[in-house]
Structure formats: structure tokens, C-alpha cells
Amino acid sequence: MGNFEAKWEAFLRAFVDYGGYRMVLEGLRNTIIIAVLGLIIGIFIGVVIASVEVMPKYKVIPRVLDKICQVYVAFFRGTPLVVQLLVGYYVIRPLLGLHISALGSCIIIYGMNSGAYVSEIMRGGINSVDPGQMEGGRSVGMSYLTTMTKIVIPQAVKNILPTLGNEFIALIKDTSIVSFVGANDLYVAFKYIGTNNYEFMIPYLVMALIYIVIVLIITLCIKLMERRLRRSDR
Amino acid sequence: MTDNGKKLIEVVDLHKSFGDNEVLKGIDITINKGDKVVVIGPSGSGKSTFLRCLNCMEDATSGKILYHGVDITDMKVDINVHRQKMGMVFQHFNLFNNKTILENIMLSPVLVAKKENKKLSRAQRKSSKEIKEQKREEAMALLKRIGLEDKADAYPSQLSGGQKQRVAIVRSLAMNPDVILFDEPTSALDPEMVGEVLDVMKELAEAGMTMVVVTHEMGFAREVGSRVLFIDDGKILEEGSPEQIFGNPQNARLRDFLSKVL
């Protein structure tokens, strides 16, 4: 471990003097942006898919919608995220002639990917709500859609908030592959720092620590939130 | 309730099956305004299914249900409009857990009033704030009637079973329904809370509300019912005034049933 100090000094020099911290901050920002916006898009898509899946299927339209949703979920759960990222950025984006930045593409693809997973969580949440809630709503003349949006989904969301927190953590961790399409994240930043003198031990160690700290902070927030929700139950 | 005795609900040859299991095997009955119909029968006889078919909570397999002369089993009919005038009270209350007691009562009346409001000309329209305020006052008046105005901002989980059921009754009452259907309203209650719920129902009956009540409370059936139906095995086996049904039952199965419950 004799040269550990030298390595630490080289890291500090690259981190502070050569502006490495700026890249780290940018990477951190991108990670948060992709995860937060991705989750928001994911929740939106997930709620829509789950609502379609639990709809009564007497009529043709819900059945067609259900099939579309099944294909969507099968695709996004059945292929690796890296593949979705590469296909989305290098195949779909040019084919559709879209001018979206790498970061923007990541947000959309992470959102769509997350939507497939959130839909499963959400469906469980909706099924966990007592069917009597729907009957109560319908009995006072509210439509299926109104009862769903005003009564059932709010209760379902409350039931699955802790699980959604886990989805958020998964998203944060998954952002470490966005450099595949040229977006800057923590990995890119620490690779840059390491490249200064081809010494990667400390940069990647610090990178790992940063991820752990982020995840620990989020876990704590989820716990606090859970405790709060439980209090309003009583 | 001026047009008492006028036809309100007409059930024609109602059948209902769950898969291969035929629960209702042809029910015909006319319910008139002001009637207090009490439905009795052993469990599994189809009496709850019959009640749930009346507002299409369960879709009839065949047969007709005419409400104000409109066949509501027709898929093209907007069932929501009819349910607004056809209240229902459930065994397990089914209050909205994510809403306060006041919101539980106000929610649908406000939505309906807003919809009606949109049909008015611009000059006649009220602001949504005015509508809410008006419905809030009506809801508070209803809560006062059952002595629960201090629970307006509480959530259903903070109420006792009897309190919940009384709120559920005024929730359906807030829609100004022409009839209220009661699906074993006291069956899930602790014995000491049954009385308070039955009192509210008696009060409603005295005020002239049309009621269809599925219940095991024979005392209530006798005291409040104007007509009693005995359902078993998916059919109405005997129908009559409480005096006839309880005093002089004709059907063997009804006599057998009464000997067990009385």
C-alpha cells in the first residue's frame, strides 16, 4: 500500500485542480435527472397500462388496448436496458428523424422501460384495493373511470409507494450505462479523472461510494415516508 | 312522495347465472313508490344477488329490469345516470377510505351538480366554488341528522362500524335517490351497533323513502316492511304483508326457515 498516498494525491489533483469535480457534479446531476424524470414518465405509463389491464374486458377496445400493453411490457421486460438504449438512440431516433440529445433520449427510454415495471407494481397495487371501493363509487353513480381515478388509484399508489422507492433506486443504479450513447454520468466523470494518469483505483472506489451514499439517502427517505403514511392510516 | 304507489321498479323474468351455477331462476316483481320491501331467505338463496341485479352491480343473464320504465339491463343505457337515483348500502359499508367523511358524502353530488351546471346557459351557471359550498352545507345537514357532524373531517378508519354504516346511508341519501337498496346493512356490525343503524333506516322509512332491504333482522322486517319477499333457491316462494308472512306462512320452506330464525 506504499503508493496509496501517491494515488490519492493524483486523484485529488485530477478531481480538484483539473476540474474533475465539475464533471462529477454534471454526472451526478444527469443521474438524478434521468432517474427522477424517468420515474415520473414510468409512473405515468405504468398507471395507464395497469388501468388497461384491470379494465373489464367485455368490449373490443379494452381487449385491443390490453394486447398492445402486453406486447409493450413483454418487449421492455424481455430485452436488456442497454439494448433498448442502443436501439432507441442509434435506430429509432435516426429513423424517426428526431433531434433529441443523448440525455433526452436516455430520459425517454428509461421512462418507457420503467413504465413496464411500474405497470406490474401498479397492477398489484390496484388489485390490493378492496373491490368494495369500486362498488361504493359505482353505487353513487360515478363512472368506472371517475371511481378509478378518484378512489382506487390514489389508494393503490399509497399501497405501493415503498415499492416505487425501490424502482427509483433501480433506476439510479441503471443510469451507470448511459455512456453507451454518449451521455455524461458518474462513470464518464471518474473515467476522465482516472485517465489523467491512468490510475483507476481511487476514482472507481469513490464512484462506488457515491452510489452507495445516494441509495442510502433514498432508502432513508422511503422509510420516513412509509412511517408518515402509516400514521395517517390510524 | 306524492305519487306513492306508482310503479318504480319492474322486474321481469330475471335470471342470473355465475358460470354453470344458476342463482336466480326467474324473478318477477313490481316495486312501487313508497314500498318498503324486505327480502328474507336462507343464505345462498340468491337474495343478495337479486338486490345487486336491481342496480346492475351484477349484470342480469336474462330478463328485464325497468326503472322508471327504462330497461336498465340494456347495455346502451347509461347506468350511471340511473344509479344516481338508486342508492345502495352495503354490508361492508364501502366508504371511500382515502376521503374524509364529508368528502365521502359530497363527492358524487358535487360531480353531478357540476355536470348539470355545464348544461345551463352561461349567465345561469354557478362557480364550482359555489356548488361545492352548497353541497358541503347539504352534506353537513345530513351528518347533523345522524349526529355525526363532529366526524366530518375524520377518515372512515377512525369510525366505528355503526357510524360508518350511518354515514354510508346518508352518502346514498345525498344523491336524493328515489329508492335505496340495502344489502344486509347490519350483518357486519357488532350487536350493540345494530340498533343505531336500524333507527336511521326506520326514520328513512317513516319519511317515505322507497326501500328494498335484504336482512336477517326479522324484527325490522315485521315493524318496518310493507311487503316481505321470501326467496329461496333463486325464486320468490312467498310474498305478502309482514302479518301474512310471519303470522300465517303458507310455503313449507318458509315455515321451516321461520322456525329456525324466530
PDB file of C-alpha atoms in Angstrom, chain A residues 58 130 132-133 135-143 146 150-151 154-155 233-234, chain B residues 52 57 80 83-84 86 90 94-99 107-108 111 157-158 171 175:
ATOM      1  CA  TYR A  58     -66.415  -7.243 -22.383  1.00  0.00           C
ATOM      2  CA  ASP A 130     -60.853  -3.722  -1.706  1.00  0.00           C
ATOM      3  CA  GLY A 132     -65.905  -2.709  -2.366  1.00  0.00           C
ATOM      4  CA  GLN A 133     -64.285   0.660  -3.050  1.00  0.00           C
ATOM      5  CA  GLU A 135     -68.679  -0.828  -5.877  1.00  0.00           C
ATOM      6  CA  GLY A 136     -69.115   2.069  -3.462  1.00  0.00           C
ATOM      7  CA  GLY A 137     -68.152   4.515  -6.191  1.00  0.00           C
ATOM      8  CA  ARG A 138     -70.324   2.905  -8.841  1.00  0.00           C
ATOM      9  CA  SER A 139     -73.289   2.736  -6.449  1.00  0.00           C
ATOM     10  CA  VAL A 140     -73.445   6.535  -6.165  1.00  0.00           C
ATOM     11  CA  GLY A 141     -73.437   6.803  -9.942  1.00  0.00           C
ATOM     12  CA  MET A 142     -69.794   7.591 -10.610  1.00  0.00           C
ATOM     13  CA  SER A 143     -68.378   6.102 -13.803  1.00  0.00           C
ATOM     14  CA  THR A 146     -64.053   8.510 -12.222  1.00  0.00           C
ATOM     15  CA  LYS A 150     -60.559   9.445  -7.623  1.00  0.00           C
ATOM     16  CA  ILE A 151     -60.871   6.423  -5.329  1.00  0.00           C
ATOM     17  CA  PRO A 154     -54.947   7.055  -5.041  1.00  0.00           C
ATOM     18  CA  GLN A 155     -55.262   4.157  -2.588  1.00  0.00           C
ATOM     19  CA  ASP A 233     -53.872   5.307   8.387  1.00  0.00           C
ATOM     20  CA  ARG A 234     -54.762   5.272  12.042  1.00  0.00           C
TER      21      ARG A 234
ATOM     22  CA  ARG B  52     -77.366  -6.403  -6.713  1.00  0.00           C
ATOM     23  CA  MET B  57     -73.999  -4.246  -9.818  1.00  0.00           C
ATOM     24  CA  ASN B  80     -74.515   5.733 -14.029  1.00  0.00           C
ATOM     25  CA  ARG B  83     -77.609   4.648 -10.224  1.00  0.00           C
ATOM     26  CA  GLN B  84     -77.501   8.282  -9.146  1.00  0.00           C
ATOM     27  CA  MET B  86     -80.854   4.424  -6.897  1.00  0.00           C
ATOM     28  CA  PHE B  90     -73.522  -2.432   1.512  1.00  0.00           C
ATOM     29  CA  ASN B  94     -67.669   0.599   1.248  1.00  0.00           C
ATOM     30  CA  LEU B  95     -66.907   4.158   2.301  1.00  0.00           C
ATOM     31  CA  PHE B  96     -64.017   5.697   0.370  1.00  0.00           C
ATOM     32  CA  ASN B  97     -61.002   5.135   2.606  1.00  0.00           C
ATOM     33  CA  ASN B  98     -58.954   7.936   1.057  1.00  0.00           C
ATOM     34  CA  LYS B  99     -61.643  10.588   1.638  1.00  0.00           C
ATOM     35  CA  LEU B 107     -68.032  13.665  -3.872  1.00  0.00           C
ATOM     36  CA  SER B 108     -70.684  12.370  -6.228  1.00  0.00           C
ATOM     37  CA  LEU B 111     -69.659  15.877  -9.687  1.00  0.00           C
ATOM     38  CA  SER B 157     -60.891   4.151   9.563  1.00  0.00           C
ATOM     39  CA  GLN B 158     -61.494   6.348  12.623  1.00  0.00           C
ATOM     40  CA  ARG B 171     -73.962   9.133   1.403  1.00  0.00           C
ATOM     41  CA  MET B 175     -77.938  11.877  -4.153  1.00  0.00           C
TER      42      MET B 175
END
